[in-house]
PDB file of C-alpha atoms in Angstrom:
ATOM      1  CA  MET A  95     -54.045 185.449  41.172  1.00 93.00           C
ATOM      2  CA  ARG A  96     -52.027 184.525  44.614  1.00 97.00           C
ATOM      3  CA  ILE A  97     -52.520 186.215  47.369  1.00 98.00           C
ATOM      4  CA  GLU A  98     -48.219 187.295  47.284  1.00 97.00           C
ATOM      5  CA  GLN A  99     -48.898 188.375  43.678  1.00 98.00           C
ATOM      6  CA  ALA A 100     -50.872 190.365  44.904  1.00 98.00           C
ATOM      7  CA  ARG A 101     -48.413 192.019  47.444  1.00 98.00           C
ATOM      8  CA  GLN A 102     -46.189 192.863  44.714  1.00 98.00           C
ATOM      9  CA  VAL A 103     -48.567 194.181  42.822  1.00 98.00           C
ATOM     10  CA  ALA A 104     -49.075 196.641  45.918  1.00 98.00           C
ATOM     11  CA  ARG A 105     -45.341 197.041  45.988  1.00 98.00           C
ATOM     12  CA  ARG A 106     -45.164 197.778  42.473  1.00 98.00           C
ATOM     13  CA  TRP A 107     -48.030 200.403  43.171  1.00 98.00           C
ATOM     14  CA  VAL A 108     -45.422 202.222  45.786  1.00 98.00           C
ATOM     15  CA  ARG A 109     -43.101 202.071  43.742  1.00 98.00           C
ATOM     16  CA  GLU A 110     -44.511 203.625  40.798  1.00 98.00           C
ATOM     17  CA  HIS A 111     -46.740 205.924  42.205  1.00 97.00           C
ATOM     18  CA  GLY A 112     -46.579 206.340  45.714  1.00 97.00           C
ATOM     19  CA  ALA A 113     -43.317 207.232  46.224  1.00 97.00           C
ATOM     20  CA  GLY A 114     -44.074 210.247  43.846  1.00 97.00           C
ATOM     21  CA  LEU A 115     -46.817 211.698  45.991  1.00 97.00           C
ATOM     22  CA  PRO A 116     -46.283 214.925  47.602  1.00 96.00           C
ATOM     23  CA  GLY A 117     -45.171 214.397  51.008  1.00 96.00           C
ATOM     24  CA  PHE A 118     -44.478 210.860  50.712  1.00 97.00           C
ATOM     25  CA  GLY A 119     -41.879 208.831  54.172  1.00 97.00           C
ATOM     26  CA  GLY A 120     -42.570 205.452  53.007  1.00 98.00           C
ATOM     27  CA  ALA A 121     -45.558 202.622  53.133  1.00 98.00           C
ATOM     28  CA  PHE A 122     -46.428 199.561  54.530  1.00 98.00           C
ATOM     29  CA  LEU A 123     -49.279 196.772  54.186  1.00 98.00           C
ATOM     30  CA  THR A 124     -52.187 196.055  56.239  1.00 98.00           C
ATOM     31  CA  GLY A 125     -55.180 193.805  56.624  1.00 97.00           C
ATOM     32  CA  SER A 126     -56.722 190.651  55.175  1.00 97.00           C
ATOM     33  CA  VAL A 127     -53.408 190.365  52.499  1.00 97.00           C
ATOM     34  CA  LEU A 128     -50.870 190.474  55.066  1.00 98.00           C
ATOM     35  CA  TRP A 129     -52.859 188.324  57.293  1.00 98.00           C
ATOM     36  CA  ALA A 130     -52.827 185.479  54.860  1.00 97.00           C
ATOM     37  CA  GLU A 131     -51.521 182.105  56.404  1.00 94.00           C
ATOM     38  CA  ASP A 132     -51.120 181.329  52.555  1.00 96.00           C
ATOM     39  CA  PRO A 133     -49.292 183.801  50.634  1.00 95.00           C
ATOM     40  CA  GLY A 134     -49.772 181.048  47.584  1.00 96.00           C
ATOM     41  CA  ALA A 135     -53.283 180.784  47.979  1.00 97.00           C
ATOM     42  CA  GLU A 136     -55.892 182.493  45.658  1.00 97.00           C
ATOM     43  CA  LEU A 137     -57.032 185.723  46.603  1.00 97.00           C
ATOM     44  CA  ALA A 138     -60.646 186.072  46.463  1.00 94.00           C
ATOM     45  CA  PRO A 139     -62.876 188.301  44.556  1.00 92.00           C
ATOM     46  CA  THR A 140     -64.013 189.727  47.378  1.00 93.00           C
ATOM     47  CA  THR A 141     -60.658 191.505  49.259  1.00 95.00           C
ATOM     48  CA  ASP A 142     -59.189 194.255  48.399  1.00 96.00           C
ATOM     49  CA  VAL A 143     -54.781 194.791  49.530  1.00 98.00           C
ATOM     50  CA  ASP A 144     -54.597 197.364  51.776  1.00 98.00           C
ATOM     51  CA  VAL A 145     -51.841 199.987  51.756  1.00 98.00           C
ATOM     52  CA  VAL A 146     -50.872 202.768  53.933  1.00 98.00           C
ATOM     53  CA  LEU A 147     -48.663 204.976  52.724  1.00 98.00           C
ATOM     54  CA  ILE A 148     -46.709 207.400  55.430  1.00 98.00           C
ATOM     55  CA  GLN A 149     -47.412 211.343  53.766  1.00 97.00           C
ATOM     56  CA  ASP A 150     -47.446 214.612  55.220  1.00 94.00           C
ATOM     57  CA  PRO A 151     -50.205 215.922  54.379  1.00 94.00           C
ATOM     58  CA  PRO A 152     -52.219 212.717  54.304  1.00 95.00           C
ATOM     59  CA  GLU A 153     -54.047 212.560  51.554  1.00 91.00           C
ATOM     60  CA  GLY A 154     -55.665 208.708  51.508  1.00 83.00           C
ATOM     61  CA  ILE A 155     -56.673 208.185  47.542  1.00 94.00           C
ATOM     62  CA  GLY A 156     -59.270 204.988  47.901  1.00 95.00           C
ATOM     63  CA  LYS A 157     -59.523 202.485  45.639  1.00 96.00           C
ATOM     64  CA  PHE A 158     -58.866 202.069  43.088  1.00 96.00           C
ATOM     65  CA  ARG A 159     -58.039 198.731  39.914  1.00 97.00           C
ATOM     66  CA  TYR A 160     -54.084 198.473  39.070  1.00 97.00           C
ATOM     67  CA  GLU A 161     -52.806 195.760  37.390  1.00 97.00           C
ATOM     68  CA  GLY A 162     -56.031 193.661  37.636  1.00 95.00           C
ATOM     69  CA  VAL A 163     -56.171 194.262  41.641  1.00 97.00           C
ATOM     70  CA  LEU A 164     -58.297 195.850  43.881  1.00 97.00           C
ATOM     71  CA  ILE A 165     -56.133 198.307  45.858  1.00 98.00           C
ATOM     72  CA  GLU A 166     -57.150 200.730  48.768  1.00 97.00           C
ATOM     73  CA  VAL A 167     -54.920 203.893  49.412  1.00 98.00           C
ATOM     74  CA  SER A 168     -54.605 205.182  52.488  1.00 97.00           C
ATOM     75  CA  ALA A 169     -52.195 207.622  54.661  1.00 97.00           C
ATOM     76  CA  ILE A 170     -51.162 208.581  57.730  1.00 97.00           C
ATOM     77  CA  ALA A 171     -48.652 211.587  58.716  1.00 96.00           C
ATOM     78  CA  GLU A 172     -46.635 209.675  61.184  1.00 94.00           C
ATOM     79  CA  LEU A 173     -46.371 206.434  63.354  1.00 95.00           C
ATOM     80  CA  GLY A 174     -44.763 207.780  66.452  1.00 93.00           C
ATOM     81  CA  SER A 175     -43.160 205.227  68.773  1.00 96.00           C
ATOM     82  CA  THR A 176     -42.147 201.243  68.981  1.00 97.00           C
ATOM     83  CA  HIS A 177     -44.442 202.083  72.278  1.00 97.00           C
ATOM     84  CA  ASP A 178     -47.424 203.723  70.156  1.00 98.00           C
ATOM     85  CA  VAL A 179     -47.081 200.902  67.371  1.00 98.00           C
ATOM     86  CA  LEU A 180     -47.043 198.122  69.642  1.00 98.00           C
ATOM     87  CA  SER A 181     -50.090 200.184  71.510  1.00 98.00           C
ATOM     88  CA  ASP A 182     -52.381 200.715  68.859  1.00 98.00           C
ATOM     89  CA  TYR A 183     -54.310 197.807  67.726  1.00 98.00           C
ATOM     90  CA  HIS A 184     -54.318 198.341  64.255  1.00 97.00           C
ATOM     91  CA  LEU A 185     -50.562 199.345  63.787  1.00 98.00           C
ATOM     92  CA  ALA A 186     -49.155 196.535  66.127  1.00 98.00           C
ATOM     93  CA  GLY A 187     -50.913 194.278  63.706  1.00 98.00           C
ATOM     94  CA  ALA A 188     -49.382 195.030  60.224  1.00 98.00           C
ATOM     95  CA  PHE A 189     -46.323 195.271  62.056  1.00 98.00           C
ATOM     96  CA  HIS A 190     -45.306 192.185  63.719  1.00 98.00           C
ATOM     97  CA  LEU A 191     -45.758 190.889  59.869  1.00 98.00           C
ATOM     98  CA  PRO A 192     -42.681 192.179  57.229  1.00 97.00           C
ATOM     99  CA  CYS A 193     -45.092 194.957  55.986  1.00 98.00           C
ATOM    100  CA  VAL A 194     -43.161 197.201  54.790  1.00 98.00           C
ATOM    101  CA  LEU A 195     -43.564 198.238  51.649  1.00 98.00           C
ATOM    102  CA  ALA A 196     -40.939 201.264  51.342  1.00 98.00           C
ATOM    103  CA  ASP A 197     -38.341 202.581  53.788  1.00 98.00           C
ATOM    104  CA  PRO A 198     -36.643 205.606  52.615  1.00 97.00           C
ATOM    105  CA  ALA A 199     -35.640 206.756  55.913  1.00 94.00           C
ATOM    106  CA  GLY A 200     -34.533 202.963  56.936  1.00 94.00           C
ATOM    107  CA  ARG A 201     -37.024 203.595  60.171  1.00 95.00           C
ATOM    108  CA  LEU A 202     -39.958 201.672  59.360  1.00 97.00           C
ATOM    109  CA  GLY A 203     -37.864 198.035  58.523  1.00 97.00           C
ATOM    110  CA  GLU A 204     -36.452 198.778  62.113  1.00 96.00           C
ATOM    111  CA  LEU A 205     -40.046 199.044  64.026  1.00 97.00           C
ATOM    112  CA  GLN A 206     -41.171 196.130  62.104  1.00 98.00           C
ATOM    113  CA  ARG A 207     -38.640 193.750  63.760  1.00 98.00           C
ATOM    114  CA  VAL A 208     -39.194 195.429  67.292  1.00 98.00           C
ATOM    115  CA  VAL A 209     -43.062 194.892  66.917  1.00 98.00           C
ATOM    116  CA  ALA A 210     -42.430 191.589  65.374  1.00 98.00           C
ATOM    117  CA  ARG A 211     -40.313 190.807  68.622  1.00 98.00           C
ATOM    118  CA  ASP A 212     -42.444 192.078  71.501  1.00 98.00           C
ATOM    119  CA  PHE A 213     -45.859 191.789  69.400  1.00 98.00           C
ATOM    120  CA  ALA A 214     -47.123 188.330  71.810  1.00 98.00           C
ATOM    121  CA  GLU A 215     -46.191 189.725  75.123  1.00 98.00           C
ATOM    122  CA  ARG A 216     -48.724 190.369  77.421  1.00 98.00           C
ATOM    123  CA  PRO A 217     -48.832 193.958  78.596  1.00 98.00           C
ATOM    124  CA  TRP A 218     -48.574 194.607  74.687  1.00 98.00           C
ATOM    125  CA  ILE A 219     -51.731 192.365  74.310  1.00 98.00           C
ATOM    126  CA  LEU A 220     -53.297 194.400  77.398  1.00 98.00           C
ATOM    127  CA  ALA A 221     -52.011 197.395  75.963  1.00 98.00           C
ATOM    128  CA  ARG A 222     -54.614 197.409  72.067  1.00 98.00           C
ATOM    129  CA  CYS A 223     -57.126 195.375  74.400  1.00 98.00           C
ATOM    130  CA  THR A 224     -57.405 198.817  76.175  1.00 98.00           C
ATOM    131  CA  ASP A 225     -56.720 200.298  73.199  1.00 98.00           C
ATOM    132  CA  ALA A 226     -59.884 198.966  71.652  1.00 98.00           C
ATOM    133  CA  MET A 227     -62.405 199.365  74.610  1.00 98.00           C
ATOM    134  CA  ASP A 228     -61.469 203.479  74.766  1.00 98.00           C
ATOM    135  CA  ARG A 229     -62.397 203.243  70.761  1.00 98.00           C
ATOM    136  CA  VAL A 230     -65.651 201.098  71.930  1.00 98.00           C
ATOM    137  CA  ARG A 231     -66.208 204.062  74.799  1.00 98.00           C
ATOM    138  CA  GLY A 232     -65.143 206.763  71.563  1.00 98.00           C
ATOM    139  CA  TRP A 233     -67.733 205.888  69.365  1.00 98.00           C
ATOM    140  CA  ILE A 234     -71.064 205.390  71.814  1.00 98.00           C
ATOM    141  CA  ILE A 235     -70.113 208.526  74.101  1.00 98.00           C
ATOM    142  CA  GLY A 236     -69.487 210.212  70.703  1.00 97.00           C
ATOM    143  CA  MET A 237     -73.125 209.910  69.449  1.00 98.00           C
ATOM    144  CA  ASP A 238     -74.478 213.657  68.871  1.00 97.00           C
ATOM    145  CA  GLU A 239     -78.083 213.757  68.303  1.00 97.00           C
ATOM    146  CA  SER A 240     -77.643 217.035  66.507  1.00 98.00           C
ATOM    147  CA  ALA A 241     -75.690 215.256  63.439  1.00 98.00           C
ATOM    148  CA  PRO A 242     -77.085 213.399  60.591  1.00 98.00           C
ATOM    149  CA  LEU A 243     -78.912 210.295  60.677  1.00 98.00           C
ATOM    150  CA  THR A 244     -76.043 208.298  58.957  1.00 98.00           C
ATOM    151  CA  GLU A 245     -73.569 209.915  61.494  1.00 98.00           C
ATOM    152  CA  GLN A 246     -75.234 208.812  64.243  1.00 98.00           C
ATOM    153  CA  VAL A 247     -75.748 205.702  63.164  1.00 98.00           C
ATOM    154  CA  THR A 248     -72.469 204.791  62.530  1.00 98.00           C
ATOM    155  CA  SER A 249     -71.546 206.483  65.806  1.00 98.00           C
ATOM    156  CA  TRP A 250     -73.503 203.429  66.972  1.00 98.00           C
ATOM    157  CA  LEU A 251     -72.469 200.543  65.045  1.00 98.00           C
ATOM    158  CA  PHE A 252     -68.932 201.018  65.337  1.00 98.00           C
ATOM    159  CA  GLY A 253     -68.566 201.030  68.570  1.00 98.00           C
ATOM    160  CA  THR A 254     -71.118 198.069  68.883  1.00 98.00           C
ATOM    161  CA  GLY A 255     -68.649 196.513  66.526  1.00 98.00           C
ATOM    162  CA  VAL A 256     -65.347 197.662  68.116  1.00 98.00           C
ATOM    163  CA  THR A 257     -66.234 194.790  70.718  1.00 98.00           C
ATOM    164  CA  THR A 258     -64.922 192.412  68.620  1.00 98.00           C
ATOM    165  CA  HIS A 259     -62.503 194.129  68.130  1.00 98.00           C
ATOM    166  CA  VAL A 260     -61.807 193.692  72.020  1.00 98.00           C
ATOM    167  CA  LEU A 261     -61.306 189.705  71.407  1.00 98.00           C
ATOM    168  CA  LEU A 262     -59.379 189.353  68.337  1.00 98.00           C
ATOM    169  CA  VAL A 263     -56.432 191.152  69.590  1.00 98.00           C
ATOM    170  CA  ALA A 264     -56.943 189.779  72.587  1.00 98.00           C
ATOM    171  CA  GLY A 265     -56.483 186.467  70.374  1.00 98.00           C
ATOM    172  CA  LEU A 266     -53.642 187.499  68.284  1.00 98.00           C
ATOM    173  CA  ARG A 267     -56.386 187.480  65.329  1.00 98.00           C
ATOM    174  CA  ASN A 268     -57.063 189.764  63.011  1.00 98.00           C
ATOM    175  CA  PRO A 269     -58.966 193.033  64.106  1.00 98.00           C
ATOM    176  CA  THR A 270     -60.993 193.032  60.227  1.00 97.00           C
ATOM    177  CA  VAL A 271     -63.087 195.545  59.363  1.00 96.00           C
ATOM    178  CA  ARG A 272     -65.973 193.708  56.735  1.00 96.00           C
ATOM    179  CA  ARG A 273     -65.793 190.189  58.518  1.00 97.00           C
ATOM    180  CA  ARG A 274     -65.196 191.151  61.776  1.00 98.00           C
ATOM    181  CA  TYR A 275     -68.009 189.207  63.302  1.00 98.00           C
ATOM    182  CA  ALA A 276     -67.238 186.398  61.282  1.00 98.00           C
ATOM    183  CA  ALA A 277     -64.005 186.099  62.352  1.00 98.00           C
ATOM    184  CA  VAL A 278     -64.757 186.138  66.281  1.00 98.00           C
ATOM    185  CA  ARG A 279     -67.229 184.021  65.495  1.00 98.00           C
ATOM    186  CA  GLU A 280     -64.112 181.842  64.402  1.00 98.00           C
ATOM    187  CA  LEU A 281     -62.156 182.234  67.256  1.00 98.00           C
ATOM    188  CA  LEU A 282     -64.874 181.786  70.137  1.00 98.00           C
ATOM    189  CA  ALA A 283     -66.178 178.469  68.278  1.00 98.00           C
ATOM    190  CA  ALA A 284     -62.046 177.518  68.569  1.00 98.00           C
ATOM    191  CA  HIS A 285     -61.891 178.187  72.831  1.00 98.00           C
ATOM    192  CA  GLY A 286     -65.361 176.678  73.065  1.00 97.00           C
ATOM    193  CA  ARG A 287     -67.624 180.145  74.009  1.00 97.00           C
ATOM    194  CA  LEU A 288     -70.407 180.923  70.907  1.00 98.00           C
ATOM    195  CA  ASP A 289     -72.921 181.539  73.872  1.00 97.00           C
ATOM    196  CA  PHE A 290     -70.622 184.841  74.054  1.00 98.00           C
ATOM    197  CA  HIS A 291     -70.892 185.524  70.294  1.00 98.00           C
ATOM    198  CA  GLU A 292     -74.584 185.498  70.349  1.00 98.00           C
ATOM    199  CA  SER A 293     -74.058 187.852  73.126  1.00 98.00           C
ATOM    200  CA  LEU A 294     -72.123 190.068  70.746  1.00 98.00           C
ATOM    201  CA  LEU A 295     -74.496 189.702  67.154  1.00 98.00           C
ATOM    202  CA  ASP A 296     -77.360 190.245  70.120  1.00 98.00           C
ATOM    203  CA  LEU A 297     -75.830 193.535  70.993  1.00 98.00           C
ATOM    204  CA  LEU A 298     -75.679 194.089  67.639  1.00 98.00           C
ATOM    205  CA  GLY A 299     -79.719 193.385  67.481  1.00 98.00           C
ATOM    206  CA  CYS A 300     -78.926 190.739  64.973  1.00 98.00           C
ATOM    207  CA  ALA A 301     -79.108 188.052  66.768  1.00 98.00           C
ATOM    208  CA  GLU A 302     -82.543 186.733  65.859  1.00 97.00           C
ATOM    209  CA  LEU A 303     -82.965 188.553  62.394  1.00 98.00           C
ATOM    210  CA  ALA A 304     -84.036 185.288  59.622  1.00 98.00           C
ATOM    211  CA  PRO A 305     -82.017 184.677  56.721  1.00 98.00           C
ATOM    212  CA  VAL A 306     -85.248 186.208  54.433  1.00 98.00           C
ATOM    213  CA  ARG A 307     -84.389 189.074  56.691  1.00 98.00           C
ATOM    214  CA  VAL A 308     -81.570 190.022  55.820  1.00 98.00           C
ATOM    215  CA  GLU A 309     -81.279 188.481  52.292  1.00 98.00           C
ATOM    216  CA  ARG A 310     -84.036 191.872  51.348  1.00 98.00           C
ATOM    217  CA  HIS A 311     -81.781 194.135  52.959  1.00 98.00           C
ATOM    218  CA  LEU A 312     -78.943 192.901  51.091  1.00 98.00           C
ATOM    219  CA  ALA A 313     -81.121 193.446  47.607  1.00 98.00           C
ATOM    220  CA  ALA A 314     -82.082 196.845  48.956  1.00 98.00           C
ATOM    221  CA  LEU A 315     -78.532 198.460  49.544  1.00 98.00           C
ATOM    222  CA  GLU A 316     -77.465 197.288  45.689  1.00 98.00           C
ATOM    223  CA  LYS A 317     -80.265 198.798  44.777  1.00 98.00           C
ATOM    224  CA  VAL A 318     -78.762 202.027  46.423  1.00 98.00           C
ATOM    225  CA  PHE A 319     -75.038 201.152  45.651  1.00 98.00           C
ATOM    226  CA  ASP A 320     -75.838 200.500  42.363  1.00 98.00           C
ATOM    227  CA  ALA A 321     -77.652 204.043  41.734  1.00 98.00           C
ATOM    228  CA  THR A 322     -75.050 205.711  44.040  1.00 98.00           C
ATOM    229  CA  SER A 323     -71.573 204.066  42.498  1.00 97.00           C
ATOM    230  CA  ASP A 324     -71.399 206.378  39.927  1.00 95.00           C
ATOM    231  CA  LEU A 325     -71.521 209.637  41.454  1.00 97.00           C
ATOM    232  CA  ARG A 326     -69.396 211.829  42.390  1.00 94.00           C
ATOM    233  CA  ALA A 327     -68.463 213.169  45.235  1.00 95.00           C
ATOM    234  CA  PRO A 328     -65.207 214.180  46.231  1.00 92.00           C
ATOM    235  CA  SER A 329     -65.631 215.057  50.149  1.00 92.00           C
ATOM    236  CA  TYR A 330     -66.509 213.017  51.171  1.00 96.00           C
ATOM    237  CA  ARG A 331     -64.486 210.218  52.886  1.00 94.00           C
ATOM    238  CA  PHE A 332     -65.626 207.173  51.432  1.00 96.00           C
ATOM    239  CA  ASP A 333     -66.257 208.062  48.370  1.00 96.00           C
ATOM    240  CA  SER A 334     -64.617 205.229  46.381  1.00 96.00           C
ATOM    241  CA  ASP A 335     -66.229 202.356  49.135  1.00 97.00           C
ATOM    242  CA  ILE A 336     -69.282 203.624  46.649  1.00 98.00           C
ATOM    243  CA  THR A 337     -68.527 202.924  43.074  1.00 97.00           C
ATOM    244  CA  PRO A 338     -68.536 199.955  40.062  1.00 97.00           C
ATOM    245  CA  VAL A 339     -64.616 199.408  41.318  1.00 96.00           C
ATOM    246  CA  ALA A 340     -65.403 198.932  45.080  1.00 96.00           C
ATOM    247  CA  ARG A 341     -68.910 196.455  44.708  1.00 96.00           C
ATOM    248  CA  PRO A 342     -67.293 193.315  45.119  1.00 95.00           C
ATOM    249  CA  LEU A 343     -66.500 194.519  48.261  1.00 93.00           C
ATOM    250  CA  ALA A 344     -69.453 195.583  49.697  1.00 93.00           C
ATOM    251  CA  ILE A 345     -71.831 193.080  47.830  1.00 97.00           C
ATOM    252  CA  ASP A 346     -70.360 190.472  46.338  1.00 96.00           C
ATOM    253  CA  GLY A 347     -68.875 189.865  49.867  1.00 96.00           C
ATOM    254  CA  SER A 348     -71.549 190.313  52.422  1.00 97.00           C
ATOM    255  CA  ARG A 349     -73.506 187.849  49.971  1.00 97.00           C
ATOM    256  CA  GLU A 350     -70.769 185.296  50.695  1.00 97.00           C
ATOM    257  CA  LEU A 351     -71.634 185.374  54.072  1.00 97.00           C
ATOM    258  CA  ILE A 352     -74.977 184.842  53.286  1.00 97.00           C
ATOM    259  CA  GLY A 353     -74.369 181.879  51.211  1.00 97.00           C
ATOM    260  CA  ARG A 354     -72.405 180.634  54.292  1.00 97.00           C
ATOM    261  CA  GLY A 355     -75.458 180.803  56.478  1.00 98.00           C
ATOM    262  CA  LEU A 356     -73.893 183.746  58.015  1.00 98.00           C
ATOM    263  CA  HIS A 357     -75.883 185.642  57.416  1.00 98.00           C
ATOM    264  CA  ARG A 358     -75.958 187.584  60.939  1.00 98.00           C
ATOM    265  CA  GLU A 359     -72.423 188.329  60.551  1.00 98.00           C
ATOM    266  CA  ALA A 360     -73.077 190.146  57.286  1.00 98.00           C
ATOM    267  CA  VAL A 361     -75.226 192.472  58.926  1.00 98.00           C
ATOM    268  CA  PHE A 362     -72.427 194.795  60.272  1.00 98.00           C
ATOM    269  CA  TRP A 363     -71.531 195.747  57.467  1.00 98.00           C
ATOM    270  CA  LEU A 364     -74.661 195.528  55.064  1.00 98.00           C
ATOM    271  CA  VAL A 365     -75.435 198.889  57.531  1.00 98.00           C
ATOM    272  CA  ALA A 366     -71.987 200.485  57.128  1.00 98.00           C
ATOM    273  CA  THR A 367     -72.297 200.172  53.651  1.00 98.00           C
ATOM    274  CA  TYR A 368     -75.796 201.380  53.579  1.00 98.00           C
ATOM    275  CA  ALA A 369     -74.940 204.225  56.003  1.00 98.00           C
ATOM    276  CA  ARG A 370     -72.631 205.764  53.597  1.00 98.00           C
ATOM    277  CA  CYS A 371     -74.287 205.255  50.747  1.00 98.00           C
ATOM    278  CA  LEU A 372     -76.484 207.053  51.959  1.00 98.00           C
ATOM    279  CA  ALA A 373     -73.988 210.139  53.216  1.00 98.00           C
ATOM    280  CA  LYS A 374     -72.819 209.576  49.459  1.00 98.00           C
ATOM    281  CA  ARG A 375     -75.976 210.543  47.981  1.00 98.00           C
ATOM    282  CA  ALA A 376     -76.414 213.800  50.137  1.00 98.00           C
ATOM    283  CA  ALA A 377     -72.710 214.957  48.922  1.00 97.00           C
ATOM    284  CA  ALA A 378     -73.614 214.549  45.998  1.00 97.00           C
ATOM    285  CA  GLY A 379     -76.287 216.911  47.106  1.00 97.00           C
ATOM    286  CA  ALA A 380     -78.528 213.382  45.922  1.00 97.00           C
ATOM    287  CA  SER A 381     -81.344 211.870  47.789  1.00 96.00           C
ATOM    288  CA  GLY A 382     -83.649 209.216  48.088  1.00 97.00           C
ATOM    289  CA  TYR A 383     -83.282 205.738  49.745  1.00 98.00           C
ATOM    290  CA  GLU A 384     -83.573 206.366  53.294  1.00 98.00           C
ATOM    291  CA  ASP A 385     -87.059 203.469  53.511  1.00 98.00           C
ATOM    292  CA  GLY A 386     -84.575 200.524  53.341  1.00 98.00           C
ATOM    293  CA  PHE A 387     -82.344 201.790  55.540  1.00 98.00           C
ATOM    294  CA  LEU A 388     -84.766 202.781  58.006  1.00 98.00           C
ATOM    295  CA  GLU A 389     -86.666 199.167  57.868  1.00 98.00           C
ATOM    296  CA  LEU A 390     -83.025 197.795  58.434  1.00 98.00           C
ATOM    297  CA  LEU A 391     -82.824 199.774  61.859  1.00 98.00           C
ATOM    298  CA  ALA A 392     -86.123 199.086  62.620  1.00 98.00           C
ATOM    299  CA  ASP A 393     -85.568 195.669  62.556  1.00 98.00           C
ATOM    300  CA  LEU A 394     -81.981 196.246  64.531  1.00 98.00           C
ATOM    301  CA  GLY A 395     -83.749 198.023  67.078  1.00 98.00           C
ATOM    302  CA  VAL A 396     -81.933 201.437  66.669  1.00 98.00           C
ATOM    303  CA  VAL A 397     -84.382 203.170  64.399  1.00 98.00           C
ATOM    304  CA  SER A 398     -84.536 206.435  66.992  1.00 98.00           C
ATOM    305  CA  PHE A 399     -81.570 208.298  68.398  1.00 98.00           C
ATOM    306  CA  ALA A 400     -83.394 207.251  72.382  1.00 98.00           C
ATOM    307  CA  ASP A 401     -83.305 203.908  70.520  1.00 98.00           C
ATOM    308  CA  ARG A 402     -79.058 203.943  69.908  1.00 98.00           C
ATOM    309  CA  ARG A 403     -78.358 205.592  72.902  1.00 98.00           C
ATOM    310  CA  ARG A 404     -80.163 202.804  74.870  1.00 98.00           C
ATOM    311  CA  ARG A 405     -78.607 200.757  72.881  1.00 98.00           C
ATOM    312  CA  GLY A 406     -75.669 202.220  72.887  1.00 98.00           C
ATOM    313  CA  ASP A 407     -75.375 201.728  76.787  1.00 98.00           C
ATOM    314  CA  ARG A 408     -76.411 198.281  76.583  1.00 98.00           C
ATOM    315  CA  VAL A 409     -72.525 197.649  74.979  1.00 98.00           C
ATOM    316  CA  LEU A 410     -70.966 200.381  77.524  1.00 98.00           C
ATOM    317  CA  ALA A 411     -72.539 197.890  80.346  1.00 98.00           C
ATOM    318  CA  ALA A 412     -70.958 194.611  78.900  1.00 98.00           C
ATOM    319  CA  LEU A 413     -67.694 195.344  78.689  1.00 98.00           C
ATOM    320  CA  PRO A 414     -66.272 194.490  81.602  1.00 98.00           C
ATOM    321  CA  GLY A 415     -67.931 191.010  80.431  1.00 98.00           C
ATOM    322  CA  VAL A 416     -66.184 191.461  76.784  1.00 98.00           C
ATOM    323  CA  TRP A 417     -63.298 192.634  78.631  1.00 98.00           C
ATOM    324  CA  GLN A 418     -62.800 188.777  81.405  1.00 98.00           C
ATOM    325  CA  THR A 419     -64.077 186.773  77.988  1.00 98.00           C
ATOM    326  CA  ALA A 420     -60.592 188.816  76.266  1.00 98.00           C
ATOM    327  CA  MET A 421     -58.277 188.123  79.130  1.00 98.00           C
ATOM    328  CA  ALA A 422     -59.606 184.272  79.207  1.00 97.00           C
ATOM    329  CA  LEU A 423     -57.899 184.134  75.454  1.00 96.00           C
ATOM    330  CA  CYS A 424     -54.840 185.624  75.428  1.00 93.00           C
TER     331      CYS A 424
END
């Protein structure tokens, strides 16, 4: 299927199903399918189509297949002002492109036109880079020693990983989720700054990680993913991320990166997915498979809370350099 066809499938789902949901106020595309430069290109089997509903109260649906397309539907209650959207790097990244799928009140189309016009102006780029920097600090400072291990690791991981988004936002690139380290490598390579990419990988703890170790961790993840994917945990926010239908993204997408020689860039999503598997198991009343997770954390040097706090402090200390590099990209 072509990317443009997948976009149209998402539009049909919104029209035929999403628009009938309680509190529906519109819908828009986001993510890599929206950012794709060639809509006539083939949709990769490791890619989903991200749809965001304006819905009050927001009740995201998660991942599912519709007409052969893997769609992920999330929801937000409202968008806020044009200023709010232009300052939010995720929202602005969607609205500077023709993202609107449904607009019953007519507001989304007007918002999209203004954001598209002003998106590349430097004050707004700086505002969005600041937004990303604030998210790094929020994740890192918010680490809670009393929280479950998976939550602690997630706070450290995403705080560390959003450093890539600061740079991608500065370079007017897609602040992708799963492929963030591969995407920032492409950006930094284009600017002759692969040295800084190495520093980002070092903050994550995988700069010296060999391909064989990453492959070992992927094999362990594959086992826990398959053992967890059929469990039911509707109360868990990322329940649909750990299901058979989502396997191509979580497992095959990581294997694809490793096969391209980007084994270190695959580590971020390995950790995120492993944490989600264990969190879903806990929500479903199951246990097991913790040993592989601890081995992965050991390779990254973040087994204990003290390790994670120390590594988080390194990320905070690195932020001036991240900002300086970002400013050179915009």
